[in-house]
PDB file of C-alpha atoms and ligand atoms in Angstrom:
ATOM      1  CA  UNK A  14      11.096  -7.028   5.170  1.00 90.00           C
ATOM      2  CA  UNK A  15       7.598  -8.206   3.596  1.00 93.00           C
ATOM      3  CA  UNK A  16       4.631  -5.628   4.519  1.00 96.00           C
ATOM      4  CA  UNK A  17       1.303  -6.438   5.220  1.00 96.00           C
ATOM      5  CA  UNK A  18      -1.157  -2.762   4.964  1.00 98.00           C
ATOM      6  CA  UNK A  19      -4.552  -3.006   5.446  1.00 98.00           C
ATOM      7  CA  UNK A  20      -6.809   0.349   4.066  1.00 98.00           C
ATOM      8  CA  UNK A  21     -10.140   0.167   6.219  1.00 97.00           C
ATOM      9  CA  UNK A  22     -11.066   2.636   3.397  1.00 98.00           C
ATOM     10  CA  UNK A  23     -14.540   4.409   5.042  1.00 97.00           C
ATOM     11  CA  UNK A  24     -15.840   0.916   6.185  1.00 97.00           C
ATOM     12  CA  UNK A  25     -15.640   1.388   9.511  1.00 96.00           C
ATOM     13  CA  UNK A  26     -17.606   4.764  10.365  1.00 96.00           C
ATOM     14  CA  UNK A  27     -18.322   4.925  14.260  1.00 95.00           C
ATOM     15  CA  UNK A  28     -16.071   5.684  16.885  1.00 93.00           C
ATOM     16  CA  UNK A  29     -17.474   1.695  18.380  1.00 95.00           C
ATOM     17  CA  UNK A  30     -16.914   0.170  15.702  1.00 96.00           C
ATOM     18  CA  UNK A  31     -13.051   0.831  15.457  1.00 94.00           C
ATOM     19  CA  UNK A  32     -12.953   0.281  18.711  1.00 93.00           C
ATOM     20  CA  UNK A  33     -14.179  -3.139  18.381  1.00 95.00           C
ATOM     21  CA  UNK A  34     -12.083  -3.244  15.336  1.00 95.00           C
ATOM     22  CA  UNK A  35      -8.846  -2.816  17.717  1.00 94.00           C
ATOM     23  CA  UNK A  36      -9.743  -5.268  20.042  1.00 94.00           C
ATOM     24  CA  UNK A  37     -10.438  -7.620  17.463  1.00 95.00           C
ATOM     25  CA  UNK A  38      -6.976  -7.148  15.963  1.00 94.00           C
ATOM     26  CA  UNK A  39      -5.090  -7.231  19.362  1.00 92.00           C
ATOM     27  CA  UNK A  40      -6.947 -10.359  20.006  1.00 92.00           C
ATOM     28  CA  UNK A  41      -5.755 -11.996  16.448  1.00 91.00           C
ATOM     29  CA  UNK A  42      -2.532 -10.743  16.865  1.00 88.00           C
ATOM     30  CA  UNK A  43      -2.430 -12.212  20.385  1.00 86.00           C
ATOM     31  CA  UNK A  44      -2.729 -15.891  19.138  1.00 71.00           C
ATOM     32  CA  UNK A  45      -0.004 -15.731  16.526  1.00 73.00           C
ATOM     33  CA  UNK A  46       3.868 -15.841  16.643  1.00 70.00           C
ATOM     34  CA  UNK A  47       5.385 -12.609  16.331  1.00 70.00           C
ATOM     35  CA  UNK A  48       7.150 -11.466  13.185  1.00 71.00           C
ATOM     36  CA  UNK A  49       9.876  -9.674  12.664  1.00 75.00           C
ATOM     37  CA  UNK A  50       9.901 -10.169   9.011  1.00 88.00           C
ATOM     38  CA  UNK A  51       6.191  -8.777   8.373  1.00 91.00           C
ATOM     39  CA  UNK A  52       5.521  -5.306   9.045  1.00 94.00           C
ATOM     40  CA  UNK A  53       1.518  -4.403   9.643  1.00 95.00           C
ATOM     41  CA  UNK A  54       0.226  -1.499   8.554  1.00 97.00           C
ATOM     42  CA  UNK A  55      -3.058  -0.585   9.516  1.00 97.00           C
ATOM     43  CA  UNK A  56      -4.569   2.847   7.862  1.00 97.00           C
ATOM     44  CA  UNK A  57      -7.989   3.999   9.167  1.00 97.00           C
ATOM     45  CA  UNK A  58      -9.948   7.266   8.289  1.00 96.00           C
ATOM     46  CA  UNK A  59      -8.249  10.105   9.639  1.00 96.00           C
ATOM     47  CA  UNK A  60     -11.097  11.261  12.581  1.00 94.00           C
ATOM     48  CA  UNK A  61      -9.511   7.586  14.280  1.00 93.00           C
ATOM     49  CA  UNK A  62      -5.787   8.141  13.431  1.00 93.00           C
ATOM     50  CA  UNK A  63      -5.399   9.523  17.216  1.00 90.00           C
ATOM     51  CA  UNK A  64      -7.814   6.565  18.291  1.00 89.00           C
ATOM     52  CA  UNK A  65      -5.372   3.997  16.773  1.00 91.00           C
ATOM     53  CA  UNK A  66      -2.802   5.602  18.228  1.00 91.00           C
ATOM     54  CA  UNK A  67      -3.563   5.066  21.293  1.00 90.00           C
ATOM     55  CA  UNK A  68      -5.739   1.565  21.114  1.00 89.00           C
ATOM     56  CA  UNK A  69      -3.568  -0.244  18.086  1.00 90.00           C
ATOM     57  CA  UNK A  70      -1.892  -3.281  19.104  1.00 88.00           C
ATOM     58  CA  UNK A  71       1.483  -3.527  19.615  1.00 86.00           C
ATOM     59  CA  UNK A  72       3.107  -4.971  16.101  1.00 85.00           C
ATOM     60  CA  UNK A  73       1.028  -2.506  13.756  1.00 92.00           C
ATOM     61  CA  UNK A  74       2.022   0.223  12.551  1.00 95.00           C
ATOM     62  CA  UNK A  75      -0.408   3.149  11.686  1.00 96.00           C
ATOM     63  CA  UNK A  76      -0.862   4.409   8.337  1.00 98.00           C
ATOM     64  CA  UNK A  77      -3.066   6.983   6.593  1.00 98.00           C
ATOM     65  CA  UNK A  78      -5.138   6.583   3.740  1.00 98.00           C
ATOM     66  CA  UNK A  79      -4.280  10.251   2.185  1.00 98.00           C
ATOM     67  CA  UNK A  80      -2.203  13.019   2.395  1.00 98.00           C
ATOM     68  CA  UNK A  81      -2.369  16.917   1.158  1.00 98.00           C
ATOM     69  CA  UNK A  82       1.255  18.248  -0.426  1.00 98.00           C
ATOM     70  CA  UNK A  83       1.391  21.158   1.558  1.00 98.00           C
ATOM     71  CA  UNK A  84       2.772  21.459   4.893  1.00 97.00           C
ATOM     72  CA  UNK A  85       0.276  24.440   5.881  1.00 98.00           C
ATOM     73  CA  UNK A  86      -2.094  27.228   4.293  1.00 98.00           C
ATOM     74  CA  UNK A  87      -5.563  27.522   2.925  1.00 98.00           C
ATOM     75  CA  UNK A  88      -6.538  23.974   1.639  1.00 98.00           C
ATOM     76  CA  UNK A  89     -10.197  23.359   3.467  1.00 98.00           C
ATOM     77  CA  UNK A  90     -10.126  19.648   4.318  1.00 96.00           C
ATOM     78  CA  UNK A  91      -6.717  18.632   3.742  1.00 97.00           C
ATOM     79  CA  UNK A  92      -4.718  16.977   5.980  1.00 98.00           C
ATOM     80  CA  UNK A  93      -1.058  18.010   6.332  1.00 98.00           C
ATOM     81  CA  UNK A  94       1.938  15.609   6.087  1.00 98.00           C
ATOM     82  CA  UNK A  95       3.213  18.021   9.196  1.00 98.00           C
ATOM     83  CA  UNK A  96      -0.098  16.468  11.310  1.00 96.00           C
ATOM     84  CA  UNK A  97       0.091  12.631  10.446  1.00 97.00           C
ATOM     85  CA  UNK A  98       4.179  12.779  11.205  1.00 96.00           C
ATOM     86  CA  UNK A  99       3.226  14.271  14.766  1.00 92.00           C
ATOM     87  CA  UNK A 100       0.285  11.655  15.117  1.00 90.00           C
ATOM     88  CA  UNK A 101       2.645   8.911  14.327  1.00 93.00           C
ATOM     89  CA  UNK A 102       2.136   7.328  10.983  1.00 96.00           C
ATOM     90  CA  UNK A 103       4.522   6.266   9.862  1.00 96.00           C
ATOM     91  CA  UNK A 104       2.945   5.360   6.526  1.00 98.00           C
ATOM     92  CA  UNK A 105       0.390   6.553   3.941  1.00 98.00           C
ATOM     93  CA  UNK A 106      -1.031   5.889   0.669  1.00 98.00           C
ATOM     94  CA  UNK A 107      -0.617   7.829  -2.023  1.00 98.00           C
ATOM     95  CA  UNK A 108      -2.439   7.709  -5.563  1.00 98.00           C
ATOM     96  CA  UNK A 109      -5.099   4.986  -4.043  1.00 98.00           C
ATOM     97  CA  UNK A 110      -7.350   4.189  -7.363  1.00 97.00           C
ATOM     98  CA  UNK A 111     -10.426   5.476  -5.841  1.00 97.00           C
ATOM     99  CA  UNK A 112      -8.645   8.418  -4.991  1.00 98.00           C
ATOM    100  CA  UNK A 113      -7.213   8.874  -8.384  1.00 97.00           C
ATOM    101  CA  UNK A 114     -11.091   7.870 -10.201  1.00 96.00           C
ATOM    102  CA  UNK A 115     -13.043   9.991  -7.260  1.00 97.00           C
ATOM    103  CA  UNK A 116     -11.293  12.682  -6.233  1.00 97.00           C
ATOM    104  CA  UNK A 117      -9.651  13.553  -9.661  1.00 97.00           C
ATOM    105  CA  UNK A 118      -6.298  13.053  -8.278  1.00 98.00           C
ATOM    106  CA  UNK A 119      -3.561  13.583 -11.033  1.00 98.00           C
ATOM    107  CA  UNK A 120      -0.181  11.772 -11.313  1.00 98.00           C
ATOM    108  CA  UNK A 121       1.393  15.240 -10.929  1.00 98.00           C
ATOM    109  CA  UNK A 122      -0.804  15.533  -7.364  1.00 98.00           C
ATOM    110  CA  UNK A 123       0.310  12.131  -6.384  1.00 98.00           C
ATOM    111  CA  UNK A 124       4.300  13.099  -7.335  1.00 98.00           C
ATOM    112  CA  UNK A 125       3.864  15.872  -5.101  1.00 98.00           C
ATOM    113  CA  UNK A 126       2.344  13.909  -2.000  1.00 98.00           C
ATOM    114  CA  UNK A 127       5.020  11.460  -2.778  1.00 98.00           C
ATOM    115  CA  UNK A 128       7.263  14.236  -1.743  1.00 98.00           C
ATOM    116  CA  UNK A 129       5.580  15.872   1.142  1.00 98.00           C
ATOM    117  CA  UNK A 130       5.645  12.600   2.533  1.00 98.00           C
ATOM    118  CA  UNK A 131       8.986  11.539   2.194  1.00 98.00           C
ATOM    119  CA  UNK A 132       9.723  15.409   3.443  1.00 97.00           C
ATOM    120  CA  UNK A 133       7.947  14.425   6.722  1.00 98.00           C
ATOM    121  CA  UNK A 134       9.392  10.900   7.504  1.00 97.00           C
ATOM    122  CA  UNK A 135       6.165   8.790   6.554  1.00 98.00           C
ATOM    123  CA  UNK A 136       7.166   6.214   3.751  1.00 98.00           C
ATOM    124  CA  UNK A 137       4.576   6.487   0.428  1.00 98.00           C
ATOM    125  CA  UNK A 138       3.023   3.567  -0.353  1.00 98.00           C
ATOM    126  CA  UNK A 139       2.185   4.538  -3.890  1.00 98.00           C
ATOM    127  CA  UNK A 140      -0.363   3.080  -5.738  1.00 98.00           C
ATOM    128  CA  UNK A 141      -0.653   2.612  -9.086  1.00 98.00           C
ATOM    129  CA  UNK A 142      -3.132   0.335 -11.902  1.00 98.00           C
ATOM    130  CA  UNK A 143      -4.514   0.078 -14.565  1.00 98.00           C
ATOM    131  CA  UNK A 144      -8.169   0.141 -15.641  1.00 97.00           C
ATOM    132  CA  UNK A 145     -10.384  -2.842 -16.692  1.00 97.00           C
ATOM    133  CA  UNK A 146     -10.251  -0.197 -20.309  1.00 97.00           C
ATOM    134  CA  UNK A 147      -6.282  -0.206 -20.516  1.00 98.00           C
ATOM    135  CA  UNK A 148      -6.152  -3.825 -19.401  1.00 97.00           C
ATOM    136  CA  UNK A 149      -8.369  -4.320 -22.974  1.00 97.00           C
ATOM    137  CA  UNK A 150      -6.616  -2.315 -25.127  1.00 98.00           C
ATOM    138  CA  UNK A 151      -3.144  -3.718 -23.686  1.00 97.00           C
ATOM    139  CA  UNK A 152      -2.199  -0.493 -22.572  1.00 98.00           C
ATOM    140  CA  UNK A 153      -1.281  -1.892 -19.065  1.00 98.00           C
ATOM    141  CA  UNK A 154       2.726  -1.792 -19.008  1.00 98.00           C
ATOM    142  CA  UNK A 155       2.431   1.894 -20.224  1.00 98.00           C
ATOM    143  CA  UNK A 156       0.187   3.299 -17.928  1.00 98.00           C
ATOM    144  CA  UNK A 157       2.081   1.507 -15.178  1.00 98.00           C
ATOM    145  CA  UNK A 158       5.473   2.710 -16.338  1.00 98.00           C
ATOM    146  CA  UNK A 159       3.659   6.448 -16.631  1.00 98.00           C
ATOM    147  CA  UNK A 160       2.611   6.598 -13.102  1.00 98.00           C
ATOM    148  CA  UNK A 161       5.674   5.473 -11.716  1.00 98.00           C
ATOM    149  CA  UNK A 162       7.667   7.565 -13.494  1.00 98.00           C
ATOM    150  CA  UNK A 163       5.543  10.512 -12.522  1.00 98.00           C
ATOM    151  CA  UNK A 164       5.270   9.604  -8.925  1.00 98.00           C
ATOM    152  CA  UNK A 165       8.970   9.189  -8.359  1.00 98.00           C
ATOM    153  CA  UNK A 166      10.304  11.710 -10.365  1.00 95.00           C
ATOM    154  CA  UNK A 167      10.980  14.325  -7.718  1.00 94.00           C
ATOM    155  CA  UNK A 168      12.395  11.730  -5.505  1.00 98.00           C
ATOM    156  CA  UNK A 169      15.701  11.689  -4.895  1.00 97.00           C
ATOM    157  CA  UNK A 170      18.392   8.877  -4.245  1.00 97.00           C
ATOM    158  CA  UNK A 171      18.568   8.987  -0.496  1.00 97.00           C
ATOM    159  CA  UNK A 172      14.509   9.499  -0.802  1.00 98.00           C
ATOM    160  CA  UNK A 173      13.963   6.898  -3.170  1.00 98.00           C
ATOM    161  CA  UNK A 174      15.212   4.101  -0.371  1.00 97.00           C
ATOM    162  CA  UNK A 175      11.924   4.829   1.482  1.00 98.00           C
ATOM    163  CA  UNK A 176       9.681   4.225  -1.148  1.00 98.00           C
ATOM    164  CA  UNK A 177       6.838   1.507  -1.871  1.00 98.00           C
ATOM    165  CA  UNK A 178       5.299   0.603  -4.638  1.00 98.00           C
ATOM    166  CA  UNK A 179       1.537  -1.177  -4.801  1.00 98.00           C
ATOM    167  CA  UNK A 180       0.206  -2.741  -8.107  1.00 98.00           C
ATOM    168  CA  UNK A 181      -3.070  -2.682  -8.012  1.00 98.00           C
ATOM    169  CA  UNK A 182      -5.064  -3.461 -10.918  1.00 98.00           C
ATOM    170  CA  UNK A 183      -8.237  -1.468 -11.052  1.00 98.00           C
ATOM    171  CA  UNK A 184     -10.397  -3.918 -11.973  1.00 98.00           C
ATOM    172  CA  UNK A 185      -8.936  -6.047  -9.084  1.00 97.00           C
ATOM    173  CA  UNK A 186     -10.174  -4.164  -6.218  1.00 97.00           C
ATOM    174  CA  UNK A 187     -13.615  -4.879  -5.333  1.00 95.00           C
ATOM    175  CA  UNK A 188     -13.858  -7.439  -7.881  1.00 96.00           C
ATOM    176  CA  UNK A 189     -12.788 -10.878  -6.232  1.00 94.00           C
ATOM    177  CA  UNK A 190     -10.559 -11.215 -10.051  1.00 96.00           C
ATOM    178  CA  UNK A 191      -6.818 -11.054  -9.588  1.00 95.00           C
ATOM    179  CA  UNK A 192      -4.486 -10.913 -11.911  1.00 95.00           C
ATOM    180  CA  UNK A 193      -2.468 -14.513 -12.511  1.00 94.00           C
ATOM    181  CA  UNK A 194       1.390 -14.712 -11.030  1.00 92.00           C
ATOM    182  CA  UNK A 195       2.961 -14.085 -14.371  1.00 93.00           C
ATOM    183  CA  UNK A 196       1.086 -10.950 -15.403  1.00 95.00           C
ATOM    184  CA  UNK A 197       2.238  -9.731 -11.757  1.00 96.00           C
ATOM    185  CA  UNK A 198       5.555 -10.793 -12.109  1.00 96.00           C
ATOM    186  CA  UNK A 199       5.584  -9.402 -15.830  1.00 96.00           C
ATOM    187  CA  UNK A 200       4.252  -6.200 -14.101  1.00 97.00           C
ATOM    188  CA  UNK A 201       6.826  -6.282 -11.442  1.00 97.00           C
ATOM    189  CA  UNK A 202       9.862  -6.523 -14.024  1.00 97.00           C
ATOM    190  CA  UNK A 203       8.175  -3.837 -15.518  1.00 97.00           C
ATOM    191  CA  UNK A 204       8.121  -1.312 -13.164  1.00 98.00           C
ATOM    192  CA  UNK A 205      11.751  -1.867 -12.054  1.00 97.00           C
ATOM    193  CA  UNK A 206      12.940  -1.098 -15.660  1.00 97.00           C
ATOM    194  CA  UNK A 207      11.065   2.323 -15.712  1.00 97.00           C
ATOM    195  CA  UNK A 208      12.984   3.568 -13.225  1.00 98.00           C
ATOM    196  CA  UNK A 209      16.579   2.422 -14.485  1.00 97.00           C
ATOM    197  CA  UNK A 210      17.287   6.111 -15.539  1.00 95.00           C
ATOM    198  CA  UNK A 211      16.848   7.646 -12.205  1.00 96.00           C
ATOM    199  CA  UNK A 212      18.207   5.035 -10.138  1.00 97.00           C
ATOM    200  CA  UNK A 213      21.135   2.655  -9.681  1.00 96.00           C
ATOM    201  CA  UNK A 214      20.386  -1.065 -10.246  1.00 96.00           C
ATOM    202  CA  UNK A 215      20.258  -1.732  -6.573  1.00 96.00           C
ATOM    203  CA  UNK A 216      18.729   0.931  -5.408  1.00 97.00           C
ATOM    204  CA  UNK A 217      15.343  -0.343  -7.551  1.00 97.00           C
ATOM    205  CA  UNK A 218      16.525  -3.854  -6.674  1.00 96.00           C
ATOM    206  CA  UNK A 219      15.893  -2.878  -2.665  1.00 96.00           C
ATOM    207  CA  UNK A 220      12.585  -1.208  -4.244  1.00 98.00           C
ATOM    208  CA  UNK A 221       9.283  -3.231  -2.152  1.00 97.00           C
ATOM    209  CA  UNK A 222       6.521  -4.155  -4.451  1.00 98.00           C
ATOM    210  CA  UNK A 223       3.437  -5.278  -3.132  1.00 98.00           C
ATOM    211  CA  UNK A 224       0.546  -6.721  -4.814  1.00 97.00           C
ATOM    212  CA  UNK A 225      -3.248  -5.150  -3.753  1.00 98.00           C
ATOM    213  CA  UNK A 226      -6.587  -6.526  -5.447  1.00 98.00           C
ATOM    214  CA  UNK A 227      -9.042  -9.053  -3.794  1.00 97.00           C
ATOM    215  CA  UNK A 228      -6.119 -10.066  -1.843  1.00 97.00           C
ATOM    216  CA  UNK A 229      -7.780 -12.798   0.577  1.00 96.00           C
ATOM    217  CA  UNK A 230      -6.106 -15.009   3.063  1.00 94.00           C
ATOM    218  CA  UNK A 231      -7.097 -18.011  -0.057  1.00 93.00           C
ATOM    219  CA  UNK A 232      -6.002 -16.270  -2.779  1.00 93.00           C
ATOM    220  CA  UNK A 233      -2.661 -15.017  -0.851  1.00 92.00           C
ATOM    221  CA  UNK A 234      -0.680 -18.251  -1.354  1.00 88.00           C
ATOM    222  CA  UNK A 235      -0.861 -18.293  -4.858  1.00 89.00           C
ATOM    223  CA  UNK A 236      -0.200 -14.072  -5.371  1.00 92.00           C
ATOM    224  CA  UNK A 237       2.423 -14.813  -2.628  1.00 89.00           C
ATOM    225  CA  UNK A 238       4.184 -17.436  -4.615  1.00 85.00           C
ATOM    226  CA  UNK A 239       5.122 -14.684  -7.116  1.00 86.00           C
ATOM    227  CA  UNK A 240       8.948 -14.122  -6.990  1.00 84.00           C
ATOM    228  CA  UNK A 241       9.825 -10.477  -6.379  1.00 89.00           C
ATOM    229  CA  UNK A 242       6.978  -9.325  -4.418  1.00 95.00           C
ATOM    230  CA  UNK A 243       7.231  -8.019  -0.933  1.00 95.00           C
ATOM    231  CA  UNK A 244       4.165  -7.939   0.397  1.00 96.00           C
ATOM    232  CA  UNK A 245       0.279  -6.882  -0.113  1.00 97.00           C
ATOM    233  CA  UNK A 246      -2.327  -4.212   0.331  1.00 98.00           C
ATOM    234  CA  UNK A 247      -5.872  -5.455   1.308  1.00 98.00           C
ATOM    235  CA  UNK A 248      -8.794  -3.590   1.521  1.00 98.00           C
ATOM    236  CA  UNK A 249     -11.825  -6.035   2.332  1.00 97.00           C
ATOM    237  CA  UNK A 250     -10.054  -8.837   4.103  1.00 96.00           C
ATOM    238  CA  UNK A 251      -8.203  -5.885   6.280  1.00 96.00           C
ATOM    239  CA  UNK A 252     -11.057  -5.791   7.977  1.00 97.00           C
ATOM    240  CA  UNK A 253     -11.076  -9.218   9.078  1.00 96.00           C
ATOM    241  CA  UNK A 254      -7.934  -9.667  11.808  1.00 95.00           C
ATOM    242  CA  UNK A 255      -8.613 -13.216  12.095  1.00 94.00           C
ATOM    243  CA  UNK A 256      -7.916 -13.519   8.533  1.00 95.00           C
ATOM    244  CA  UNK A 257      -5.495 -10.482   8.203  1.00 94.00           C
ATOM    245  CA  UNK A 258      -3.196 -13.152  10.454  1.00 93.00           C
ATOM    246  CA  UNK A 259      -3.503 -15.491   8.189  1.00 93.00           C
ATOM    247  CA  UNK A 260      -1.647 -13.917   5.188  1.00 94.00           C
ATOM    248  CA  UNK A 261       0.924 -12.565   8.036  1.00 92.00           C
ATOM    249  CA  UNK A 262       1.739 -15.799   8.466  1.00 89.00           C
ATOM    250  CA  UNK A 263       2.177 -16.336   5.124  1.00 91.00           C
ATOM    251  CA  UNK A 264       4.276 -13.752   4.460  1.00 90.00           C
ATOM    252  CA  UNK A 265       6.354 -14.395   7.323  1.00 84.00           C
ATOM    253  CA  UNK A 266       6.125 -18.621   5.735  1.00 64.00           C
ATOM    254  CA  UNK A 267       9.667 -20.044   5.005  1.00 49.00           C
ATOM    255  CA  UNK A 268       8.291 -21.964   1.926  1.00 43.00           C
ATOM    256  CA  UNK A 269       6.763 -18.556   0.487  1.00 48.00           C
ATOM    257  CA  UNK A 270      10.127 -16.478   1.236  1.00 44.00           C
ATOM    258  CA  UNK A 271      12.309 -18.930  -0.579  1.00 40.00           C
ATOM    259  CA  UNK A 272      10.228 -18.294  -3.584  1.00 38.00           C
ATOM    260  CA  UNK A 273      10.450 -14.704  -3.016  1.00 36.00           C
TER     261      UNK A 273
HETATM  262  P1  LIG B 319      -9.846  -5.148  -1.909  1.00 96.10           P
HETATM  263  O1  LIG B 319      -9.307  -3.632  -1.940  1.00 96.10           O
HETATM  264  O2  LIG B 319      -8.805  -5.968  -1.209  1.00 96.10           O
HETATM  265  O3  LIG B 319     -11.137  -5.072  -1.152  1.00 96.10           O
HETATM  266  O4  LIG B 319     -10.033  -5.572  -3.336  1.00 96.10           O
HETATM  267  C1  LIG B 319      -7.930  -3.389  -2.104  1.00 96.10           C
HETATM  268  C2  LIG B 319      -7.642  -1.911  -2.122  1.00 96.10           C
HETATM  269  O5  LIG B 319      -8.453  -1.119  -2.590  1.00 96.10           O
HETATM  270  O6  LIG B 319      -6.571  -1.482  -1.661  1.00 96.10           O
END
């Protein structure tokens, strides 16, 4: 399975504009073949996950862009795993780098959404980088191996099978600079050998790693080309079905799957 998620972030803001926005996608999605092989994940704000719901095209999935690790209590403004299972997503991001840099949110926070997700049937899609800073200093491989290790350290076997991983840089997003396809695929080894002590060779084998960071339908064939990666996370182009559909059918492209 290779997954396509798309985090609107808070880029769409009225209730016409993701209306338009669904309309937009059902209309791209209209004029391509479907695929089985590409999941699409679409995660708005939460005030439109019920929206979605209800007005999302058939062939994506909804997603959320957050999660609190609690199931219920006194947490002003969170949103519990409990309420996004019963609104349908089926997916949710955890550890997002502008969560981690603007909310203060902790590898030990994201280890225990991790959880509260996997508790309430939504698959994780955890997300971890490094900084432009760490990049410099060639810290990279060691703050990667650090926030996987934290994020999946309460996860058990059986748990561990619903898991996804996103690598995206931090100085990536935003930036229209990806990384090249050997420091992805150098990443990629990388984070499957961190996690040899918890798990069995083919349980990280099955592992999904997808690639976020200026992902655009241009750039996608060469980040797609990449062998090991199962997909991508895309914040700007996500907003653009038309082109959204394009790296779908990349991802779903025989010549990109034998390489992957
Ligand atoms: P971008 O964002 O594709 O606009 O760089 C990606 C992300 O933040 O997930």
């Amino acid at each position: 399975m290779r997954y396509l998620v798309a985090n609107l972030k808070m880029k769409l803001v009225s209730e016409q504009e993701h209306a338009e926005y669904c309309v937009a996608l059902g209309e791209a999605l209209k004029g391509v073949k479907k695929k089985k092989d590409v999941r699409l994940v679409v995660c708005p704000s939460f005030p439109f996950l019920g929206d979605f719901k209800k007005k999302l095209p058939k062939g994506a999935m909804l997603g959320a862009q957050d999660v609190h690790w609690e199931e219920v209590g006194a947490y002003t403004g969170g949103v519990s795993p409990r309420s996004l299972a019963d609104f349908g997503v089926s997916f949710c991001l955890v550890g997002h780098s502008e969560r981690r840099e603007f909310f203060a949110e902790t590898d030990e926070m994201v280890a225990k959404k991790v959880s509260a997700c996997l508790r309430n049937a939504i698959q994780p899609v955890i997300c971890i980088g490094e900084t432009e800073a760490e990049r410099a200093e060639g810290k990279t491989l060691a703050v990667l191996r650090r926030q996987v290790q934290a994020a999946c350290g309460g996860v058990s076997r059986e748990e561990f099978k619903r898991v996804i991983i996103a690598y995206e840089p931090r100085w990536a997003i935003g930036s229209d600079r990806t990384p090249s396809s050997d420091e992805i695929l150098e990443v990629i080894i990388s984070i499957r050998r961190s996690l040899v002590e918890s798990f069995d060779r083919h349980e990280i084998d099955a592992l999904p790693i997808l690639y976020g960071g200026s992902v655009s339908a241009d750039r996608a064939r060469d980040i797609l080309h990449t062998s090991g990666l199962s997909g991508v996370l895309v914040g700007r182009e996500g907003l653009l079905p038309k082109e959204l559909m394009k790296i779908a059918d990349m991802l779903s492209d025989n010549s990109v799957k034998e390489l992957l």
